[in-house]
Coordinates of C-alpha atoms (C1' of nucleotides) and ligand atoms in Angstrom, one line a residue:
Chain C
X19 CA -68.0 20.8 -2.9
X20 CA -69.3 17.4 -3.8
X21 CA -69.6 16.5 -7.6
X22 CA -72.5 15.0 -9.1
X23 CA -71.1 12.1 -9.0
X24 CA -70.7 11.9 -5.8
X25 CA -74.3 13.6 -4.8
X26 CA -75.9 10.5 -7.2
X27 CA -74.0 7.5 -5.1
X28 CA -75.1 9.8 -1.5
X29 CA -78.1 9.6 -2.8
X30 CA -78.3 6.0 -3.7
X31 CA -77.2 4.5 -0.4
X32 CA -79.8 7.0 1.4
X33 CA -82.7 5.4 -1.3
X34 CA -80.7 1.3 -0.8
X35 CA -80.7 1.7 3.1
X36 CA -84.2 1.8 3.2
X37 CA -84.1 6.2 4.1
X38 CA -81.0 5.9 5.7
X39 CA -81.6 3.0 8.1
X40 CA -79.9 -0.5 7.3
X41 CA -76.0 -1.1 5.9
X42 CA -76.0 -0.9 1.7
X43 CA -73.9 -3.5 0.1
X44 CA -71.1 -3.2 -3.1
X45 CA -72.9 -4.7 -5.6
X46 CA -76.3 -2.7 -5.1
X47 CA -74.4 0.4 -5.0
X48 CA -73.1 -0.8 -8.4
X49 CA -76.3 -1.9 -9.9
X50 CA -78.5 1.0 -8.6
X51 CA -75.3 3.7 -10.0
X52 CA -74.9 1.7 -13.2
X53 CA -71.4 1.3 -12.3
X54 CA -69.1 -1.8 -11.7
X55 CA -68.6 -3.2 -8.3
X56 CA -64.9 -2.0 -8.4
X57 CA -65.6 1.7 -9.3
X58 CA -68.0 1.9 -5.9
X59 CA -65.3 0.5 -4.2
X60 CA -63.2 3.5 -5.1
X61 CA -65.6 6.1 -4.6
X62 CA -66.8 4.9 -0.8
X63 CA -63.5 5.5 0.1
X64 CA -63.3 8.6 -1.1
X65 CA -67.0 9.3 0.4
X66 CA -65.9 8.1 3.5
X67 CA -62.5 9.8 3.4
X68 CA -65.3 12.8 3.0
X69 CA -66.7 11.7 6.4
X70 CA -70.2 10.6 4.4
X71 CA -70.3 7.2 5.4
X72 CA -69.3 4.7 7.2
X73 CA -67.1 1.9 5.5
X74 CA -65.7 -1.1 6.5
X75 CA -64.3 -3.3 4.2
X76 CA -66.6 -6.4 3.3
X77 CA -69.0 -4.9 5.7
X78 CA -71.1 -2.8 2.7
X79 CA -71.6 1.7 4.2
X80 CA -74.2 3.4 6.3
X81 CA -74.4 7.3 5.9
X82 CA -73.4 9.6 8.8
X83 CA -75.8 12.3 9.9
X84 CA -73.3 14.7 7.3
X85 CA -74.0 11.5 4.3
X86 CA -78.0 11.8 6.0
X87 CA -78.5 15.3 6.1
X88 CA -76.5 15.4 2.2
X89 CA -78.8 12.7 0.8
X90 CA -82.8 14.4 2.5
X91 CA -81.1 18.0 1.4
X92 CA -81.3 16.8 -2.5
X93 CA -84.3 14.5 -2.5
X94 CA -85.8 17.7 -0.7
X95 CA -84.2 20.0 -4.3
X96 CA -85.8 16.6 -7.0
X97 CA -89.1 16.5 -5.0
X98 CA -90.0 20.3 -5.4
X99 CA -88.2 21.1 -8.4
X100 CA -91.4 18.3 -9.6
X101 CA -93.8 19.9 -7.9
X102 CA -93.0 23.2 -9.9
X103 CA -92.4 21.2 -13.2
X104 CA -95.9 19.9 -12.7
X105 CA -97.6 22.4 -11.0
X106 CA -95.9 25.7 -13.1
X107 CA -95.3 24.2 -16.0
X108 CA -97.8 21.7 -16.5
X109 CA -95.5 18.9 -17.1
X110 CA -97.2 15.3 -16.5
X111 CA -95.7 13.2 -13.8
X112 CA -94.7 10.4 -15.4
X113 CA -92.5 13.7 -17.1
X114 CA -90.8 15.3 -14.3
X115 CA -88.4 12.7 -12.8
X116 CA -85.4 13.2 -15.8
X117 CA -85.7 16.7 -15.3
X118 CA -85.7 16.4 -11.5
X119 CA -82.3 14.2 -11.3
X120 CA -80.6 17.1 -13.3
X121 CA -82.3 20.1 -10.9
X122 CA -82.0 18.5 -7.7
X123 CA -78.2 19.1 -8.4
X124 CA -78.1 22.8 -8.0
X125 CA -76.6 24.4 -5.1
X126 CA -78.1 27.7 -3.8
X127 CA -79.8 27.3 -0.1
X128 CA -81.6 30.3 -1.2
X129 CA -83.4 29.0 -4.3
X130 CA -84.6 26.2 -2.3
X131 CA -86.0 27.7 0.4
X132 CA -87.6 30.2 -2.1
X133 CA -88.5 27.7 -4.7
X134 CA -90.3 25.8 -1.5
X135 CA -92.0 29.4 -0.2
X136 CA -93.4 29.3 -3.7
X137 CA -94.8 26.5 -4.1
X138 CA -96.7 27.1 -1.0
X139 CA -93.8 24.6 1.4
X140 CA -95.4 21.4 -0.5
X141 CA -95.9 17.9 1.4
X142 CA -95.6 15.6 -0.8
X143 CA -94.5 15.5 -4.8
X144 CA -96.5 14.8 -7.6
X145 CA -96.0 11.0 -7.3
X146 CA -97.1 11.2 -3.5
X147 CA -93.4 11.0 -2.1
X148 CA -93.1 13.4 0.9
X149 CA -90.7 16.2 0.6
X150 CA -88.7 16.9 4.3
X151 CA -88.5 20.5 5.4
X152 CA -85.5 22.6 5.5
X153 CA -84.2 20.7 8.5
X154 CA -84.6 18.1 7.0
X155 CA -87.8 16.0 8.5
X156 CA -90.7 14.2 6.7
X157 CA -94.5 14.4 8.0
X158 CA -94.4 10.6 7.7
X159 CA -97.6 9.4 6.7
X160 CA -99.0 5.4 6.8
X161 CA -99.4 4.4 3.1
X162 CA -100.3 0.4 2.4
X163 CA -99.8 -1.3 -0.7
X164 CA -103.5 -2.1 -2.1
X165 CA -102.3 -5.8 -2.1
X166 CA -101.9 -5.4 1.8
X167 CA -105.8 -5.0 1.2
X168 CA -108.7 -6.5 1.7
X169 CA -112.3 -6.6 0.4
X170 CA -114.4 -4.4 1.6
X171 CA -111.1 -1.8 2.5
X172 CA -111.2 1.7 1.4
X173 CA -109.2 4.8 1.3
X174 CA -108.0 7.6 -0.3
X175 CA -104.6 7.0 -3.4
X176 CA -101.8 8.6 -2.0
X177 CA -98.9 7.4 -3.5
X178 CA -96.9 4.9 -6.2
X179 CA -94.2 2.7 -5.7
X180 CA -92.8 2.2 -8.7
X181 CA -91.8 5.3 -10.9
X182 CA -91.3 4.4 -14.1
X183 CA -93.3 6.5 -17.6
X184 CA -95.1 3.4 -18.2
X185 CA -96.5 3.0 -15.0
X186 CA -97.8 6.2 -14.2
X187 CA -98.8 6.3 -17.7
X188 CA -101.2 3.4 -17.5
X189 CA -102.0 4.8 -14.2
X190 CA -103.3 7.5 -15.6
X191 CA -105.6 6.2 -17.8
X192 CA -107.2 3.8 -15.9
X193 CA -107.7 6.9 -13.6
X194 CA -105.8 5.8 -10.7
X195 CA -104.1 9.2 -10.0
X196 CA -103.5 10.5 -6.3
X197 CA -106.2 11.8 -3.9
X198 CA -108.9 9.5 -6.0
X199 CA -111.3 7.2 -3.8
X200 CA -110.8 4.0 -3.9
X201 CA -113.0 0.9 -2.7
X202 CA -111.9 -2.8 -2.4
X203 CA -114.5 -5.2 -3.5
X204 CA -112.4 -8.2 -4.3
X205 CA -109.2 -10.5 -4.3
X206 CA -108.9 -12.6 -6.1
X207 CA -107.2 -15.9 -4.9
X208 CA -105.7 -17.3 -7.9
X209 CA -103.9 -15.0 -9.1
X210 CA -103.7 -11.9 -6.7
X211 CA -105.5 -9.7 -8.6
X212 CA -107.9 -6.9 -7.5
X213 CA -111.1 -5.7 -8.2
X214 CA -111.8 -1.5 -7.2
X215 CA -114.5 0.5 -7.0
X216 CA -114.1 4.2 -7.6
X217 CA -116.1 7.2 -9.0
X218 CA -119.2 3.7 -9.7
X219 CA -117.3 2.5 -11.3
X220 CA -115.0 -1.4 -11.2
X221 CA -111.8 -1.9 -12.3
X222 CA -109.5 -4.3 -12.0
X223 CA -105.8 -4.8 -11.6
X224 CA -103.4 -7.2 -11.4
X225 CA -101.5 -8.1 -8.2
X226 CA -98.2 -6.7 -9.4
X227 CA -100.2 -2.8 -10.3
X228 CA -101.9 -2.8 -7.0
X229 CA -98.3 -3.6 -4.7
X230 CA -97.6 -0.1 -6.4
X231 CA -100.3 1.3 -5.9
X232 CA -100.2 3.7 -2.0
X233 CA -103.3 3.4 -0.2
X234 CA -104.0 6.3 2.5
X235 CA -106.5 4.2 4.6
Chain X
X22 CA -74.0 15.1 -25.7
X23 CA -71.3 18.1 -24.3
X24 CA -70.9 17.7 -20.7
X25 CA -71.0 21.3 -18.7
X26 CA -66.9 22.4 -19.8
X27 CA -67.5 22.6 -23.6
X28 CA -70.7 24.7 -22.7
X29 CA -69.2 27.0 -21.1
X30 CA -66.5 27.4 -23.8
X31 CA -68.8 27.9 -26.8
X32 CA -70.3 30.6 -24.6
X33 CA -67.4 31.9 -23.5
X34 CA -66.3 31.9 -27.0
X35 CA -69.8 33.3 -28.3
X36 CA -69.2 36.1 -26.1
X37 CA -65.6 37.1 -26.7
X38 CA -66.5 37.2 -30.6
X39 CA -69.2 40.5 -29.6
X40 CA -72.1 37.6 -30.5
X41 CA -71.1 35.6 -32.8
X42 CA -68.8 37.9 -35.8
X43 CA -65.3 37.8 -35.1
X44 CA -62.8 35.2 -34.7
X45 CA -61.5 34.4 -31.5
X46 CA -57.9 33.6 -29.7
X47 CA -56.7 31.0 -27.1
X48 CA -55.5 33.9 -25.0
X49 CA -58.8 35.9 -24.5
X50 CA -60.3 31.8 -24.3
X51 CA -58.2 30.6 -22.0
X52 CA -58.7 34.1 -19.4
X53 CA -63.1 34.2 -20.0
X54 CA -62.7 30.6 -18.7
X55 CA -59.7 30.9 -16.5
X56 CA -58.2 28.6 -17.9
X57 CA -54.5 28.1 -19.4
X58 CA -53.8 28.5 -22.8
X59 CA -52.8 24.8 -23.4
X60 CA -56.0 23.7 -21.7
X61 CA -57.4 26.2 -24.6
X62 CA -56.0 24.2 -27.2
X63 CA -56.5 21.2 -26.4
X64 CA -60.7 21.5 -26.0
X65 CA -60.8 24.2 -29.3
X66 CA -59.3 20.3 -30.7
X67 CA -61.7 18.6 -29.6
X68 CA -64.7 21.3 -30.1
X69 CA -63.6 21.9 -33.1
X70 CA -63.4 17.8 -34.0
X71 CA -67.3 17.9 -33.0
X72 CA -67.9 20.9 -35.1
X73 CA -68.7 23.2 -33.2
X74 CA -66.1 26.3 -34.1
X75 CA -63.4 26.7 -36.7
X76 CA -59.9 26.3 -35.5
X77 CA -57.4 26.8 -37.9
X78 CA -53.8 26.5 -35.5
X79 CA -52.3 29.9 -34.4
X80 CA -55.9 31.4 -36.0
X81 CA -57.9 31.7 -33.3
X82 CA -61.7 30.3 -33.2
X83 CA -65.2 31.0 -34.7
X84 CA -68.5 29.9 -33.8
X85 CA -69.8 27.1 -37.2
X86 CA -73.2 27.1 -37.5
X87 CA -73.9 24.5 -35.2
X88 CA -71.9 26.5 -32.2
X89 CA -73.7 29.5 -32.3
X90 CA -77.2 27.3 -32.1
X91 CA -75.7 25.8 -29.1
X92 CA -74.5 29.4 -27.3
X93 CA -77.2 31.0 -28.2
X94 CA -79.5 27.9 -27.0
X95 CA -77.8 28.3 -23.5
X96 CA -77.5 31.9 -23.2
X97 CA -81.8 31.6 -23.8
X98 CA -81.7 29.3 -20.7
X99 CA -79.5 31.7 -18.9
X100 CA -81.7 34.8 -19.0
X101 CA -84.8 33.4 -19.0
X102 CA -83.6 31.4 -15.4
X103 CA -82.1 35.4 -14.3
X104 CA -85.8 36.1 -15.5
X105 CA -87.8 32.9 -13.3
X106 CA -85.3 34.0 -10.1
X107 CA -86.7 37.6 -9.9
X108 CA -89.8 37.7 -11.0
X109 CA -91.1 34.5 -9.5
X110 CA -88.5 34.0 -6.4
X111 CA -87.8 37.6 -5.3
X112 CA -83.9 37.7 -6.1
X113 CA -82.5 40.4 -6.8
X114 CA -80.5 41.3 -9.9
X115 CA -77.1 41.1 -8.3
X116 CA -78.2 38.0 -6.9
X117 CA -79.2 36.1 -10.1
X118 CA -76.4 35.0 -12.1
X119 CA -74.0 32.1 -10.2
X120 CA -77.5 30.4 -10.5
X121 CA -78.1 30.9 -13.9
X122 CA -74.7 29.9 -14.6
X123 CA -75.6 26.4 -13.1
X124 CA -79.3 26.3 -14.5
X125 CA -78.6 27.1 -17.8
X126 CA -76.9 23.6 -18.4
X127 CA -80.0 22.4 -17.5
X128 CA -80.6 19.9 -21.2
X129 CA -84.6 19.2 -22.0
X130 CA -86.1 21.7 -25.1
X131 CA -89.6 20.8 -23.4
X132 CA -88.5 22.7 -20.1
X133 CA -87.0 25.8 -21.6
X134 CA -90.2 26.2 -23.4
X135 CA -92.4 25.6 -20.5
X136 CA -90.2 28.0 -18.8
X137 CA -90.4 30.4 -21.3
X138 CA -94.8 30.6 -21.6
X139 CA -94.6 30.6 -17.7
X140 CA -93.0 33.6 -18.2
X141 CA -94.6 35.5 -20.8
X142 CA -91.9 34.8 -23.3
X143 CA -89.7 38.2 -22.0
X144 CA -87.8 39.5 -24.7
X145 CA -84.8 40.9 -21.5
X146 CA -83.8 39.5 -18.7
X147 CA -83.3 41.1 -15.1
X148 CA -80.2 43.5 -16.0
X149 CA -81.7 44.4 -19.9
X150 CA -79.5 41.4 -21.8
X151 CA -82.1 40.7 -24.8
X152 CA -83.3 37.0 -24.7
X153 CA -83.2 34.8 -27.8
X154 CA -86.4 33.4 -29.0
X155 CA -86.9 29.9 -29.8
X156 CA -85.1 30.2 -33.4
X157 CA -82.3 32.1 -31.8
X158 CA -83.1 35.4 -33.2
X159 CA -82.9 38.1 -31.3
X160 CA -85.1 41.4 -31.2
X161 CA -82.2 43.6 -31.4
X162 CA -82.9 47.4 -29.2
X163 CA -80.1 50.4 -30.4
X164 CA -79.2 51.2 -26.4
X165 CA -76.3 53.6 -26.2
X166 CA -74.1 54.4 -23.4
X167 CA -74.8 57.0 -21.4
X168 CA -70.6 58.1 -22.0
X169 CA -71.7 58.6 -25.7
X170 CA -74.6 61.0 -24.8
X171 CA -74.3 64.4 -24.7
X172 CA -76.1 67.7 -22.4
X173 CA -79.9 67.5 -23.0
X174 CA -79.7 63.9 -24.6
X175 CA -82.5 61.5 -22.8
X176 CA -83.5 58.2 -22.3
X177 CA -84.8 55.2 -20.7
X178 CA -82.2 53.1 -18.2
X179 CA -82.6 50.0 -20.8
X180 CA -79.4 48.1 -19.6
X181 CA -76.1 47.2 -18.2
X182 CA -72.1 46.7 -19.7
X183 CA -71.2 45.2 -16.1
X184 CA -73.1 42.3 -14.7
X185 CA -70.7 42.2 -11.1
X186 CA -73.2 42.3 -8.3
X187 CA -71.2 45.7 -6.6
X188 CA -72.2 47.4 -9.5
X189 CA -75.5 46.2 -9.9
X190 CA -75.8 47.2 -6.4
X191 CA -74.7 50.4 -6.9
X192 CA -76.8 51.1 -9.5
X193 CA -80.1 49.6 -7.4
X194 CA -78.9 51.9 -4.2
X195 CA -78.9 54.6 -6.9
X196 CA -81.8 54.7 -8.6
X197 CA -80.8 53.8 -11.5
X198 CA -82.8 50.9 -12.2
X199 CA -84.2 49.6 -15.4
X200 CA -86.9 52.0 -16.4
X201 CA -86.1 54.7 -15.2
X202 CA -86.2 58.1 -17.5
X203 CA -83.5 60.0 -17.2
X204 CA -82.0 63.6 -19.0
X205 CA -77.9 64.4 -19.6
X206 CA -77.7 67.9 -17.9
X207 CA -74.1 68.0 -18.0
X208 CA -70.6 66.1 -19.0
X209 CA -68.0 67.5 -16.7
X210 CA -64.9 67.5 -19.2
X211 CA -62.0 67.0 -16.6
X212 CA -62.7 63.7 -15.9
X213 CA -65.5 62.5 -18.2
X214 CA -68.5 62.2 -15.1
X215 CA -71.8 63.2 -16.5
X216 CA -74.6 64.7 -14.2
X217 CA -78.3 63.4 -14.9
X218 CA -81.8 64.1 -14.1
X219 CA -83.7 61.1 -12.5
X220 CA -87.1 62.3 -10.8
X221 CA -86.6 65.5 -9.8
X222 CA -82.8 64.5 -8.3
X223 CA -79.4 65.5 -9.8
X224 CA -77.5 62.4 -9.4
X225 CA -73.8 62.6 -10.8
X226 CA -71.7 59.2 -11.9
X227 CA -68.7 58.6 -13.1
X228 CA -67.4 57.8 -16.3
X229 CA -66.7 54.6 -15.5
X230 CA -70.8 53.8 -15.0
X231 CA -71.5 56.1 -17.4
X232 CA -69.7 53.5 -20.0
X233 CA -71.9 50.7 -18.3
X234 CA -75.0 52.3 -18.4
X235 CA -77.5 51.8 -21.8
X236 CA -80.3 53.9 -22.5
X237 CA -83.1 53.7 -25.0
X238 CA -83.0 56.9 -27.0
Chain R
dT7 C1' -35.4 42.1 -42.9
dA8 C1' -32.9 40.7 -39.0
dG9 C1' -33.7 40.2 -33.8
dT10 C1' -36.7 40.4 -30.1
dA11 C1' -41.4 40.1 -27.7
dT12 C1' -45.7 37.6 -27.8
dT13 C1' -48.5 34.0 -29.1
dT14 C1' -49.5 29.7 -29.8
dT15 C1' -49.2 24.4 -29.7
dT16 C1' -46.9 20.3 -28.5
dA17 C1' -44.6 17.5 -24.4
dG18 C1' -45.5 15.8 -20.8
dA19 C1' -48.2 15.1 -15.9
dT20 C1' -52.1 14.8 -12.6
dT21 C1' -56.7 14.1 -10.8
dT22 C1' -61.6 12.3 -11.2
dA23 C1' -64.2 8.5 -12.5
dT24 C1' -64.8 4.6 -14.9
dC25 C1' -63.4 -0.3 -16.1
dT26 C1' -61.2 -5.2 -16.7
dA27 C1' -59.2 -8.9 -15.1
dA28 C1' -57.2 -11.1 -10.6
dA29 C1' -56.8 -11.2 -5.6
dA30 C1' -58.4 -11.6 -0.9
dA31 C1' -62.2 -12.1 1.7
dT32 C1' -66.8 -13.7 3.2
dT33 C1' -70.5 -16.8 2.6
dA34 C1' -72.8 -21.0 1.4
dA35 C1' -72.6 -25.7 0.6
dA36 C1' -71.3 -30.4 0.9
Chain W
dT16 C1' -65.3 -28.4 8.3
dT17 C1' -62.9 -28.2 3.9
dT18 C1' -64.7 -27.2 0.2
dA19 C1' -66.9 -24.2 -4.0
dA20 C1' -69.6 -19.8 -5.0
dT21 C1' -70.3 -15.1 -4.4
dT22 C1' -68.8 -11.0 -3.1
dT23 C1' -65.5 -7.7 -2.7
dT24 C1' -61.3 -5.6 -2.9
dT25 C1' -56.7 -4.4 -5.2
dA26 C1' -53.8 -4.0 -9.4
dG27 C1' -52.8 -1.7 -13.9
dA28 C1' -55.4 0.8 -17.6
dT29 C1' -58.1 4.4 -20.2
dA30 C1' -60.5 9.0 -20.8
dA31 C1' -61.6 13.6 -20.1
dA32 C1' -59.9 17.9 -18.2
dT33 C1' -56.4 20.0 -16.4
dC34 C1' -51.4 21.6 -15.3
dT35 C1' -46.5 23.4 -16.3
dA36 C1' -42.3 23.8 -18.8
dA37 C1' -39.9 23.6 -23.1
dA38 C1' -40.9 24.3 -28.4
dA39 C1' -42.9 26.6 -32.4
dA40 C1' -45.1 30.2 -34.5
dT41 C1' -46.4 35.1 -35.5
dA42 C1' -46.1 39.2 -34.7
dC43 C1' -44.0 43.6 -33.2
dT44 C1' -39.8 46.6 -33.6
dA45 C1' -35.5 48.6 -34.9
Ligands
LIG309 MN1 -88.4 12.3 -9.3
LIG310 MN1 -91.0 11.8 -7.4
LIG311 MN1 -76.7 36.2 -15.9
LIG312 MN1 -78.7 38.7 -17.1

DNA sequence: TAGTATTTTTAGATTTATCTAAAAATTAAA
DNA sequence: TTTAATTTTTAGATAAATCTAAAAATACTA
C-alpha cells in the first residue's frame, strides 16, 4: 500500500517527465512537491526500493512500468472525480482541482470503474485533459496552442495548459470555454497578442493567454 | 486542520460514548482504534490540547461541543457517501463501509452540501443509520430490536445494529432488508430465537440476529 | 481496610516524512 | 583543464503516531 505522499511524488514525477518520457531531476521534484531536495532524495530512494522508479545517483529518475501505471491510475481518478464534481454536483471548472487532489487517493478499483460508468466513461475532464481508460490508455487528441496559430486558422477550444482558478475564471468570464469555435483574425506582431472571432464577436487575448488555450483544428 | 488519525479517534470516542453522552475510557478507545492504551493516552492529550475533548487523568474523556460537531460532521459524510455508493453506483449495502471510511475524511463543506442535495438530502443511510443535517441535528426515530418484541408485534425493518458484511449478506439472502414488514409469530423460550412472518413466509432467526435488527413499530 | 487485580500513564524506542547544514559529485565557465 | 557554480546526496535533528515495558493510580475483594 502506498501513502498519499508516495502517490503525490509519483504523480509529480509523471507530470514533470512530460507524461512519462524524459528523466526528472531532484530539484524539480522538490519544487513540484513543495519540499526540499534532501527530502526528495530520501523519498526517491524509497520509491526505487519499491520498484516504482529507476534511480541512479545524480542521474535523476524515470518511472518503471509499475510506477507509470500507478501514476496513470491516480490521474484517471483525479480527472473522473473532477467530471463528477462538475457534471453531477454543479461545481465550476475552477473549483474542482483541490477537492480532486484529495479524492484521487481513495483506494478501490471497483469504485473507479463504477464511477467511470456512472459518468458515461468520459474521455476528457472539465479542463479538456484526457482521461485514461481502465488499461491506462489515453485516446490522444492533437491540440495546438492558440499562440501557434496564424491569421485565418480556425478550431474549437478543447483544453487548457494552465489550471489556476484565476485563469479559468478569466476564460469563463470571457466566454472562452471548452467547445467554443474560434477563428484567428490577427496576431499582433508587437506583443504577440491575438485577436479572435468567436460567435461574431472580436476578443483580444494576450500572448500569455494564447499559449495556454488549446485548440482542436 | 485535523489529521485522519485524529478524526478517527474523535469518531471512535463519539460512538463509544453512545452518541456523545457518557465518558469513554482509555482501553475501549484502544480497542476501537486497534492501538494500544499507551498510544491512546498520547493522542487524547493532544486532542484535549486542541479543545476537542475534556480529559482528566484516569477519568476517561468526553467530547467538547467542538469535538462533538467534528464527530457528527464526519458521520454525516460517512453516511452520505454510503448512500451515494448504493444509490448511484450500485454497490451492495455490505460493500460500502470501507470505502466510506476513506471518503469521510475528504475536506470540503461545499462538497458535503452539494452531495447531500444531489442525493435528495436523505435522512438515513443504507443501513438505516440516521444522517445528521448540516447543523448536526438527527431526526430521531424510535427503533426497537426484534429481540425486544413479543408474539403478535409487528413493524417495519428500519435499521441494523451490526454492520459486518457477513451479517448484512445473511440478511440480504434471507430477504430481511430495510422496508420489509414483519410480524413476530413466536419467541422460542429455550434459546430466544424468533419466528417471523414476512410476505406470507415464516422465517426463523437466532436471538443474536434478532438483537441486531431494528424495527419501526 | 489491607492486599490484589486492573487500568492508565510514563519512559524510552521506532518509523515516516520532513528539515538545515555540510560534503560530494556534476556541470559550466574561465 | 583548472576553477567556480550548481546540483545532489549525506549527516544529524525534529515532529507525528505508534510500540513495549515498567511505574503509578484506581478499582475490586476478601
Ligand atoms: Mn485537476
Ligand atoms: Mn483537470
Ligand atoms: Mn459505515
Ligand atoms: Mn452505515
